[in-house]
Short mmCIF file of C-alpha atoms and ligand atoms in Angstrom, two decimals:
data_model
loop_
_atom_site.label_atom_id
_atom_site.label_comp_id
_atom_site.label_asym_id
_atom_site.label_seq_id
_atom_site.Cartn_x
_atom_site.Cartn_y
_atom_site.Cartn_z
CA MET Z 18 -65.43 -164.75 -101.90
CA ASN Z 19 -61.98 -165.57 -103.31
CA PHE Z 20 -59.31 -167.70 -101.66
CA GLU Z 21 -57.15 -167.87 -104.80
CA GLY Z 22 -53.57 -168.74 -103.93
CA LYS Z 23 -54.31 -169.63 -100.31
CA HIS Z 24 -53.36 -172.91 -98.71
CA ILE Z 25 -55.73 -174.24 -96.04
CA VAL Z 26 -55.14 -177.27 -93.86
CA VAL Z 27 -58.51 -178.53 -92.52
CA ALA Z 28 -58.07 -180.78 -89.43
CA ILE Z 29 -60.98 -182.96 -88.50
CA THR Z 30 -61.45 -184.49 -85.09
CA GLY Z 31 -63.80 -187.01 -83.56
CA SER Z 32 -67.02 -185.05 -83.24
CA ILE Z 33 -70.32 -185.88 -84.91
CA ALA Z 34 -70.13 -182.56 -86.74
CA ALA Z 35 -67.35 -184.15 -88.86
CA TYR Z 36 -70.13 -185.12 -91.27
CA LYS Z 37 -70.11 -181.47 -92.39
CA ALA Z 38 -66.40 -181.52 -93.21
CA PRO Z 39 -66.62 -182.72 -96.87
CA GLU Z 40 -69.00 -179.79 -97.60
CA LEU Z 41 -66.63 -177.37 -95.83
CA VAL Z 42 -63.68 -178.58 -97.93
CA ARG Z 43 -65.80 -178.45 -101.14
CA GLN Z 44 -66.76 -174.80 -100.41
CA PHE Z 45 -63.14 -173.80 -99.81
CA ILE Z 46 -62.10 -175.43 -103.06
CA LYS Z 47 -64.99 -173.82 -104.92
CA ALA Z 48 -63.73 -170.43 -103.60
CA GLY Z 49 -60.26 -171.07 -105.06
CA ALA Z 50 -58.33 -172.39 -102.05
CA GLU Z 51 -55.95 -175.38 -102.12
CA VAL Z 52 -56.95 -177.64 -99.29
CA LYS Z 53 -55.16 -180.50 -97.51
CA VAL Z 54 -57.05 -182.52 -94.94
CA ILE Z 55 -55.72 -184.21 -91.89
CA MET Z 56 -57.72 -186.17 -89.35
CA THR Z 57 -57.35 -187.73 -85.90
CA PRO Z 58 -57.72 -191.46 -86.01
CA ASP Z 59 -61.07 -191.10 -84.22
CA ALA Z 60 -62.41 -188.74 -86.85
CA THR Z 61 -62.15 -191.49 -89.48
CA LYS Z 62 -65.01 -193.25 -87.65
CA PHE Z 63 -67.22 -190.26 -88.37
CA VAL Z 64 -66.31 -189.46 -91.99
CA SER Z 65 -64.32 -191.38 -94.58
CA PRO Z 66 -60.83 -190.23 -95.58
CA LEU Z 67 -61.65 -191.44 -99.12
CA VAL Z 68 -64.47 -188.87 -99.40
CA LEU Z 69 -62.18 -186.11 -98.15
CA ALA Z 70 -59.31 -187.12 -100.41
CA THR Z 71 -61.74 -186.99 -103.36
CA VAL Z 72 -63.20 -183.58 -102.55
CA SER Z 73 -59.85 -182.04 -101.57
CA LYS Z 74 -57.98 -183.70 -104.48
CA ASN Z 75 -55.16 -184.36 -102.05
CA GLU Z 76 -54.00 -187.27 -99.90
CA VAL Z 77 -55.60 -187.29 -96.42
CA LEU Z 78 -53.26 -187.98 -93.47
CA TYR Z 79 -54.55 -189.43 -90.25
CA GLN Z 80 -51.38 -190.94 -88.75
CA ILE Z 81 -47.98 -189.47 -87.96
CA SER Z 82 -46.48 -192.31 -89.95
CA SER Z 83 -48.03 -194.80 -92.31
CA ASP Z 84 -46.49 -197.86 -94.08
CA GLU Z 85 -43.06 -196.99 -92.70
CA VAL Z 86 -43.31 -193.46 -94.16
CA TRP Z 87 -43.05 -190.56 -91.73
CA ASN Z 88 -45.61 -187.91 -92.67
CA ASN Z 89 -43.92 -184.54 -92.61
CA HIS Z 90 -46.14 -182.50 -90.27
CA VAL Z 91 -43.63 -179.63 -90.16
CA GLU Z 92 -43.92 -179.27 -93.93
CA LEU Z 93 -47.74 -179.11 -93.75
CA GLY Z 94 -47.56 -176.56 -90.98
CA LEU Z 95 -45.30 -174.36 -93.13
CA TRP Z 96 -47.37 -174.92 -96.30
CA ALA Z 97 -50.59 -173.65 -94.72
CA ASP Z 98 -51.77 -170.02 -94.64
CA LEU Z 99 -54.62 -171.14 -92.40
CA PHE Z 100 -54.92 -174.11 -90.15
CA LEU Z 101 -58.58 -174.66 -89.35
CA ILE Z 102 -59.60 -177.34 -86.88
CA ALA Z 103 -63.26 -178.01 -87.58
CA PRO Z 104 -64.91 -179.71 -85.83
CA CYS Z 105 -62.72 -179.62 -82.73
CA SER Z 106 -63.70 -182.09 -80.03
CA ALA Z 107 -63.35 -181.41 -76.27
CA ASN Z 108 -60.54 -183.96 -76.23
CA THR Z 109 -58.53 -182.15 -78.93
CA LEU Z 110 -59.19 -178.78 -77.25
CA SER Z 111 -57.64 -180.11 -74.14
CA LYS Z 112 -54.62 -181.40 -76.01
CA LEU Z 113 -54.17 -178.12 -77.89
CA ALA Z 114 -54.23 -176.21 -74.63
CA ASN Z 115 -51.64 -178.47 -73.06
CA GLY Z 116 -49.19 -179.10 -75.95
CA ILE Z 117 -49.87 -182.87 -76.14
CA CYS Z 118 -48.66 -184.44 -79.32
CA ASP Z 119 -50.02 -187.90 -79.89
CA ASN Z 120 -51.49 -187.62 -83.39
CA ILE Z 121 -50.99 -185.87 -86.72
CA VAL Z 122 -53.45 -183.01 -85.90
CA GLN Z 123 -51.54 -182.16 -82.76
CA ALA Z 124 -48.17 -182.46 -84.51
CA VAL Z 125 -49.25 -180.08 -87.32
CA TYR Z 126 -50.79 -177.66 -84.83
CA LEU Z 127 -47.57 -177.49 -82.81
CA SER Z 128 -45.47 -176.89 -85.89
CA ALA Z 129 -47.86 -174.49 -87.65
CA ARG Z 130 -46.53 -170.96 -88.13
CA CYS Z 131 -49.73 -169.77 -89.83
CA LYS Z 132 -53.00 -168.42 -88.43
CA VAL Z 133 -54.95 -170.98 -86.49
CA ALA Z 134 -58.72 -171.00 -86.14
CA ILE Z 135 -60.61 -173.59 -84.07
CA ALA Z 136 -64.32 -174.42 -84.26
CA PRO Z 137 -65.28 -176.46 -81.13
CA ALA Z 138 -68.31 -178.75 -81.51
CA MET Z 139 -69.68 -180.85 -78.72
CA ASP Z 140 -72.61 -181.33 -76.44
CA GLU Z 141 -73.87 -178.25 -74.51
CA ASP Z 142 -72.71 -179.30 -71.07
CA MET Z 143 -69.28 -180.36 -72.42
CA TYR Z 144 -68.96 -176.95 -74.09
CA ALA Z 145 -70.03 -175.09 -70.90
CA HIS Z 146 -67.78 -177.17 -68.63
CA PRO Z 147 -65.21 -175.00 -66.87
CA SER Z 148 -62.35 -177.21 -68.04
CA THR Z 149 -63.42 -176.75 -71.66
CA GLN Z 150 -63.88 -173.00 -71.22
CA LYS Z 151 -60.47 -172.81 -69.55
CA ASN Z 152 -58.88 -174.74 -72.44
CA MET Z 153 -60.45 -172.30 -74.86
CA ASP Z 154 -59.07 -169.35 -72.85
CA THR Z 155 -55.59 -170.89 -72.92
CA ILE Z 156 -55.79 -171.45 -76.65
CA ARG Z 157 -56.97 -167.84 -77.23
CA SER Z 158 -54.08 -166.61 -75.12
CA PHE Z 159 -51.72 -168.26 -77.69
CA GLY Z 160 -53.22 -165.88 -80.24
CA ASN Z 161 -55.51 -168.43 -81.91
CA ILE Z 162 -59.11 -167.72 -82.86
CA ILE Z 163 -61.90 -169.75 -81.27
CA ILE Z 164 -65.03 -169.65 -83.38
CA PRO Z 165 -67.94 -169.76 -80.91
CA ALA Z 166 -70.16 -172.81 -81.26
CA ALA Z 167 -73.61 -172.15 -82.65
CA PHE Z 168 -76.95 -172.69 -80.90
CA GLY Z 169 -79.39 -175.34 -81.97
CA GLU Z 170 -80.19 -179.06 -81.83
CA LEU Z 171 -77.29 -181.19 -80.77
CA ALA Z 172 -76.50 -184.86 -81.39
CA SER Z 173 -77.74 -185.69 -77.88
CA GLY Z 174 -81.17 -184.29 -78.71
CA LEU Z 175 -80.64 -181.34 -76.34
CA ILE Z 176 -80.93 -177.85 -77.65
CA GLY Z 177 -78.12 -175.46 -76.71
CA GLN Z 178 -74.73 -174.08 -77.65
CA GLY Z 179 -72.35 -176.65 -79.05
CA ARG Z 180 -73.03 -176.99 -82.81
CA MET Z 181 -70.27 -176.40 -85.33
CA PRO Z 182 -71.34 -173.37 -87.45
CA GLU Z 183 -72.49 -174.23 -90.93
CA PRO Z 184 -69.71 -174.66 -93.54
CA SER Z 185 -70.71 -171.43 -95.36
CA GLU Z 186 -70.33 -169.52 -92.11
CA LEU Z 187 -66.92 -171.08 -91.41
CA VAL Z 188 -65.80 -170.10 -94.91
CA ASN Z 189 -66.88 -166.49 -94.21
CA ILE Z 190 -65.05 -166.47 -90.91
CA ALA Z 191 -61.89 -167.93 -92.48
CA HIS Z 192 -61.97 -165.31 -95.21
CA GLU Z 193 -62.30 -162.54 -92.64
CA PHE Z 194 -59.49 -164.09 -90.61
CA LEU Z 195 -57.13 -164.52 -93.60
CA PHE Z 196 -57.68 -161.35 -95.42
CA HIS Z 197 -58.99 -158.79 -93.08
CA LYS Z 198 -58.89 -158.09 -89.39
CA ALA Z 199 -62.06 -156.11 -88.78
CA LEU Z 200 -60.45 -153.70 -86.25
CA THR Z 201 -57.05 -153.18 -87.81
CA GLY Z 202 -56.11 -149.51 -87.48
CA LYS Z 203 -58.84 -148.84 -84.95
CA LYS Z 204 -58.17 -147.51 -81.47
CA VAL Z 205 -60.40 -148.92 -78.72
CA LEU Z 206 -60.64 -147.63 -75.16
CA ILE Z 207 -62.12 -150.03 -72.61
CA ASN Z 208 -62.54 -149.63 -68.88
CA ALA Z 209 -63.16 -152.53 -66.59
CA GLY Z 210 -63.30 -153.70 -63.04
CA PRO Z 211 -64.49 -151.94 -59.87
CA THR Z 212 -63.32 -148.70 -58.33
CA TYR Z 213 -62.35 -148.23 -54.68
CA GLU Z 214 -63.18 -144.89 -53.01
CA LYS Z 215 -61.05 -144.41 -49.90
CA ILE Z 216 -62.62 -143.64 -46.60
CA ASP Z 217 -59.44 -143.75 -44.56
CA PRO Z 218 -56.03 -145.49 -45.00
CA VAL Z 219 -57.58 -148.97 -44.43
CA ARG Z 220 -61.18 -148.76 -45.73
CA PHE Z 221 -62.88 -148.05 -48.99
CA ILE Z 222 -66.27 -148.11 -50.68
CA GLY Z 223 -66.11 -150.67 -53.52
CA ASN Z 224 -68.14 -153.24 -55.41
CA PHE Z 225 -67.98 -156.86 -56.50
CA ALA Z 226 -66.98 -156.31 -60.13
CA SER Z 227 -64.05 -158.49 -61.31
CA GLY Z 228 -63.30 -156.93 -64.70
CA LYS Z 229 -63.72 -160.31 -66.52
CA MET Z 230 -66.19 -158.99 -69.06
CA GLY Z 231 -64.06 -155.94 -69.96
CA ILE Z 232 -60.86 -158.05 -70.17
CA ALA Z 233 -62.64 -160.45 -72.54
CA LEU Z 234 -63.69 -157.46 -74.64
CA ALA Z 235 -60.12 -156.15 -74.72
CA GLN Z 236 -58.77 -159.51 -75.79
CA HIS Z 237 -61.32 -159.93 -78.56
CA CYS Z 238 -60.76 -156.42 -79.94
CA ALA Z 239 -56.97 -156.93 -79.81
CA ASN Z 240 -57.29 -160.28 -81.63
CA LEU Z 241 -59.20 -158.42 -84.34
CA GLY Z 242 -56.26 -156.06 -84.84
CA ALA Z 243 -57.33 -153.08 -82.66
CA GLU Z 244 -54.91 -151.12 -80.53
CA VAL Z 245 -56.56 -151.34 -77.13
CA GLN Z 246 -56.14 -149.06 -74.12
CA LEU Z 247 -57.53 -150.98 -71.10
CA VAL Z 248 -58.15 -148.90 -68.02
CA LEU Z 249 -58.42 -151.42 -65.24
CA GLY Z 250 -59.71 -150.87 -61.73
CA PRO Z 251 -58.43 -152.83 -58.67
CA THR Z 252 -58.75 -156.53 -59.60
CA THR Z 253 -56.41 -159.49 -59.38
CA LEU Z 254 -57.20 -160.36 -63.02
CA THR Z 255 -54.96 -159.12 -65.82
CA ILE Z 256 -54.08 -159.91 -69.41
CA GLN Z 257 -51.00 -159.89 -71.60
CA HIS Z 258 -51.38 -159.12 -75.24
CA SER Z 259 -49.15 -157.23 -77.66
CA HIS Z 260 -52.04 -155.00 -78.72
CA ILE Z 261 -53.28 -154.20 -75.20
CA ASN Z 262 -51.86 -151.42 -73.08
CA ILE Z 263 -53.07 -151.52 -69.48
CA THR Z 264 -53.38 -148.53 -67.13
CA LYS Z 265 -54.16 -149.56 -63.57
CA VAL Z 266 -56.25 -147.24 -61.52
CA VAL Z 267 -58.02 -147.38 -58.12
CA SER Z 268 -60.58 -144.60 -57.74
CA ALA Z 269 -63.38 -143.26 -59.97
CA ASP Z 270 -61.40 -140.01 -60.37
CA GLU Z 271 -58.33 -141.89 -61.48
CA MET Z 272 -60.44 -143.94 -63.86
CA PHE Z 273 -61.92 -140.80 -65.39
CA ASN Z 274 -58.48 -139.20 -65.83
CA ALA Z 275 -56.92 -142.28 -67.37
CA CYS Z 276 -59.91 -142.74 -69.80
CA ASN Z 277 -59.89 -139.07 -70.63
CA THR Z 278 -56.23 -139.21 -71.67
CA HIS Z 279 -57.13 -141.74 -74.46
CA PHE Z 280 -60.69 -140.62 -75.27
CA SER Z 281 -60.12 -138.18 -78.12
CA ALA Z 282 -57.83 -140.63 -80.01
CA SER Z 283 -60.24 -143.53 -79.66
CA ASP Z 284 -62.66 -144.73 -82.36
CA ILE Z 285 -64.59 -147.12 -80.05
CA ILE Z 286 -65.08 -146.55 -76.35
CA ILE Z 287 -66.50 -149.40 -74.23
CA LEU Z 288 -67.24 -148.51 -70.64
CA SER Z 289 -67.81 -151.75 -68.77
CA ALA Z 290 -66.33 -150.67 -65.43
CA ALA Z 291 -68.51 -150.59 -62.36
CA VAL Z 292 -67.52 -147.08 -61.40
CA ALA Z 293 -68.53 -145.84 -57.99
CA ASP Z 294 -71.38 -143.29 -58.16
CA TYR Z 295 -70.33 -141.59 -54.91
CA LYS Z 296 -67.04 -140.97 -53.02
CA PRO Z 297 -66.39 -139.68 -49.55
CA VAL Z 298 -66.06 -135.88 -49.41
CA HIS Z 299 -63.11 -136.21 -47.03
CA ILE Z 300 -60.64 -139.06 -46.80
CA ALA Z 301 -59.50 -139.36 -43.21
CA GLU Z 302 -55.69 -139.19 -42.92
CA GLN Z 303 -55.63 -141.61 -40.03
CA LYS Z 304 -57.70 -144.76 -39.45
CA ILE Z 305 -61.19 -143.77 -38.09
CA LYS Z 306 -61.35 -145.21 -34.58
CA LYS Z 307 -64.36 -146.82 -33.02
CA THR Z 308 -65.68 -144.56 -30.24
CA SER Z 309 -67.52 -145.53 -27.09
CA SER Z 310 -70.58 -143.56 -28.27
CA GLU Z 311 -73.55 -145.66 -29.49
CA GLU Z 312 -73.99 -143.28 -32.39
CA ALA Z 313 -72.49 -144.57 -35.63
CA PRO Z 314 -70.38 -142.15 -37.55
CA SER Z 315 -71.71 -140.98 -40.88
CA ILE Z 316 -69.68 -140.52 -44.00
CA GLN Z 317 -70.58 -137.64 -46.23
CA LEU Z 318 -70.59 -138.59 -49.89
CA GLU Z 319 -70.40 -136.62 -53.14
CA LYS Z 320 -71.04 -137.66 -56.69
CA THR Z 321 -68.23 -138.92 -58.86
CA LYS Z 322 -67.99 -137.86 -62.46
CA ASP Z 323 -70.08 -140.07 -64.77
CA ILE Z 324 -67.54 -141.11 -67.35
CA LEU Z 325 -70.06 -142.53 -69.77
CA ALA Z 326 -72.31 -139.46 -69.61
CA PHE Z 327 -69.26 -137.18 -70.09
CA PHE Z 328 -67.95 -139.10 -73.13
CA GLY Z 329 -71.51 -139.43 -74.51
CA LYS Z 330 -71.72 -135.64 -74.52
CA GLU Z 331 -68.23 -135.07 -75.87
CA LYS Z 332 -68.20 -137.78 -78.57
CA LYS Z 333 -67.58 -136.84 -82.18
CA ALA Z 334 -69.45 -138.34 -85.16
CA HIS Z 335 -66.75 -140.98 -85.82
CA GLN Z 336 -66.71 -142.20 -82.18
CA TYR Z 337 -68.93 -145.07 -80.97
CA VAL Z 338 -69.61 -145.18 -77.24
CA VAL Z 339 -70.85 -148.24 -75.47
CA GLY Z 340 -72.11 -148.33 -71.91
CA PHE Z 341 -73.18 -151.19 -69.62
CA ALA Z 342 -76.25 -151.28 -67.40
CA LEU Z 343 -76.36 -153.63 -64.46
CA GLU Z 344 -79.97 -153.78 -63.25
CA THR Z 345 -81.98 -155.74 -60.74
CA ASN Z 346 -85.50 -154.62 -61.74
CA ASP Z 347 -87.29 -152.98 -64.68
CA GLU Z 348 -84.11 -153.82 -66.55
CA VAL Z 349 -84.96 -152.78 -70.17
CA LYS Z 350 -86.67 -149.58 -68.98
CA HIS Z 351 -83.62 -148.51 -66.94
CA ALA Z 352 -81.19 -149.50 -69.68
CA LYS Z 353 -83.14 -147.44 -72.24
CA GLU Z 354 -83.06 -144.43 -69.87
CA LYS Z 355 -79.29 -144.84 -69.60
CA LEU Z 356 -78.93 -145.00 -73.42
CA HIS Z 357 -80.83 -141.74 -73.69
CA THR Z 358 -79.54 -139.75 -70.67
CA LYS Z 359 -75.91 -140.72 -71.21
CA ASN Z 360 -76.11 -140.43 -75.06
CA ALA Z 361 -74.52 -143.79 -75.68
CA ASN Z 362 -74.69 -145.53 -79.03
CA LEU Z 363 -75.28 -148.93 -77.37
CA ILE Z 364 -76.06 -150.16 -73.90
CA VAL Z 365 -75.21 -153.73 -72.92
CA LEU Z 366 -77.75 -154.77 -70.32
CA ASN Z 367 -77.03 -157.43 -67.76
CA SER Z 368 -79.54 -158.34 -65.14
CA LEU Z 369 -78.58 -159.63 -61.71
CA GLN Z 370 -81.93 -161.45 -61.80
CA GLU Z 371 -80.63 -163.83 -64.47
CA GLU Z 372 -79.01 -167.01 -63.19
CA GLY Z 373 -75.46 -167.24 -64.51
CA ALA Z 374 -75.08 -163.50 -65.04
CA GLY Z 375 -73.25 -161.11 -62.72
CA PHE Z 376 -70.02 -160.52 -60.81
CA GLY Z 377 -66.96 -162.73 -60.88
CA ILE Z 378 -68.49 -165.65 -62.82
CA ASP Z 379 -67.54 -166.82 -66.29
CA THR Z 380 -70.90 -166.56 -67.95
CA ASN Z 381 -73.19 -163.66 -68.80
CA LYS Z 382 -76.62 -163.12 -70.31
CA ILE Z 383 -77.06 -159.84 -72.16
CA THR Z 384 -79.49 -157.70 -74.09
CA LEU Z 385 -78.13 -155.13 -76.55
CA ILE Z 386 -80.17 -151.96 -76.37
CA GLU Z 387 -80.13 -149.36 -79.09
CA LYS Z 388 -82.47 -146.53 -79.85
CA ASP Z 389 -84.90 -148.61 -81.87
CA SER Z 390 -84.01 -152.18 -81.03
CA GLU Z 391 -83.50 -154.72 -78.25
CA LEU Z 392 -81.57 -157.88 -78.96
CA ALA Z 393 -81.56 -160.55 -76.21
CA PHE Z 394 -78.98 -163.36 -76.15
CA PRO Z 395 -78.96 -166.66 -74.28
CA LEU Z 396 -76.52 -167.41 -71.44
CA MET Z 397 -73.01 -167.62 -72.87
CA SER Z 398 -69.43 -167.61 -71.66
CA LYS Z 399 -68.07 -164.10 -71.19
CA LYS Z 400 -65.65 -164.79 -74.05
CA ASP Z 401 -68.52 -165.56 -76.40
CA VAL Z 402 -70.47 -162.55 -75.10
CA ALA Z 403 -67.42 -160.43 -75.93
CA SER Z 404 -67.40 -161.73 -79.44
CA VAL Z 405 -71.19 -161.04 -79.86
CA ILE Z 406 -70.83 -157.47 -78.54
CA VAL Z 407 -67.79 -156.65 -80.66
CA ASP Z 408 -69.38 -158.12 -83.81
CA HIS Z 409 -72.39 -155.90 -83.15
CA ILE Z 410 -70.17 -152.83 -82.60
CA ILE Z 411 -68.21 -153.52 -85.80
CA LYS Z 412 -71.43 -153.71 -87.85
CA ALA Z 413 -72.97 -150.60 -86.29
CA HIS Z 414 -69.76 -148.61 -86.35
CA THR Z 415 -68.94 -149.54 -89.97
CA CYS Z 416 -72.49 -148.60 -91.03
CA ALA Z 417 -72.21 -145.19 -89.35
CA ASN Z 418 -68.78 -144.35 -90.87
N1 LIG O 516 -70.69 -145.15 -65.35
C1 LIG O 516 -69.65 -144.26 -65.48
N2 LIG O 516 -69.31 -143.46 -64.46
C2 LIG O 516 -69.98 -143.46 -63.29
C3 LIG O 516 -71.00 -144.40 -63.13
C4 LIG O 516 -71.29 -145.25 -64.14
O1 LIG O 516 -69.05 -144.19 -66.57
N3 LIG O 516 -69.57 -142.70 -62.36
C5 LIG O 516 -70.99 -146.01 -66.49
C6 LIG O 516 -70.75 -147.48 -66.26
O2 LIG O 516 -69.39 -147.80 -66.62
C7 LIG O 516 -71.74 -148.08 -67.17
C8 LIG O 516 -72.95 -147.18 -67.13
O3 LIG O 516 -72.38 -145.92 -66.66
O4 LIG O 516 -71.25 -148.19 -68.52
C9 LIG O 516 -74.08 -147.57 -66.28
O5 LIG O 516 -73.59 -147.87 -65.00
P1 LIG O 516 -74.62 -148.36 -63.85
O6 LIG O 516 -73.90 -148.58 -62.60
O7 LIG O 516 -75.54 -149.47 -64.44
O8 LIG O 516 -75.60 -147.17 -63.73
P2 LIG O 516 -75.49 -145.77 -63.00
O9 LIG O 516 -75.48 -144.68 -64.01
O10 LIG O 516 -74.42 -145.80 -62.00
O11 LIG O 516 -76.97 -145.71 -62.34
P3 LIG O 516 -77.58 -146.66 -61.15
O12 LIG O 516 -76.41 -147.03 -60.30
O13 LIG O 516 -78.55 -145.79 -60.54
O14 LIG O 516 -78.18 -147.78 -61.92
#
């Protein structure tokens, strides 16, 4: 790994994981980077600025001004090719999301024009808290990268997600982020959300899908440089990103047509939408009225086109097709059947039996099913799930091509 000629500002905040920061800086320097360290005043309680100044071979700043000298945060922001905040505490995350500027780390962040990567590290419950997750969403929407916290033993003694990844891993991620965007030049088609099948002008057959998972996938692929076509069923959620083009649809037929327009040009196809399996044979032109008869009317249904099965059959060797399976029983068995019958490269299984997984919520628990493997993951935020799925696709797709 070579960082020759690259300038990295490492910002350290008040989290116990700060003890790993000198090793992180040392590894960057060993790989040829020039590193300047800045710290929040709280971080200096966890790790000594003297140690960091010694390993970085540069002065360490932890105040906006010191001894009547104003520290030029704008200059630091312009100097850096990468601004890495590691570890990033819950407090700093909140300030980053809200543009607060009460220390040198915030000042450099607000003036940085370079790429920004953030490695949150905190206790599991703090990491999972909706306000922390919301702050991470906001920060991602500014185009910054959030490096998901790792699983393992935490300072509290609990075991869960919240650890800062090891320095060697952060160095790998920084290298990828600086030199290569894994999906640059790739075209990714994603569908998401529910479909509504009209019965009459006021009623439809629909489902509870929100599109959250597919939107998170679209954002992650776009952040990695892909050109994303997102075909979105009826949902109030949306996303704005310069690399995402959204086509809004309502019915399963519309979803098929919109996806089919982009299918042949796509390298990776991720079908996360909850597409209706059946639609009414006839859509009544006028509202169906209640009659005085006790007999309930019946609605005749017909099958919709199975988009995943169609693309699974049509896919060319360079295309990688991912389906989802939402199951309530015999989950792995059903997911494996879908992998086979729909000829997908990968099925992402979610079970409605799992607490914290399902419609409309921010977390998910998945198992990745391939022909010869099953990989189960713990409960994570949908953003982190998106990153796990996309990492897996990148590895599998790169190996195949
Ligand atoms: N799917 C699709 N077109 C359909 C129905 C489903 O492309 N008309 C896709 C979904 O987007 C998902 C996968 O097929 O990627 C599995 O969807 P799921 O609802 O779990 O399974 P179904 O095939 O609909 O089977 P069942 O409802 O019996 O579980």
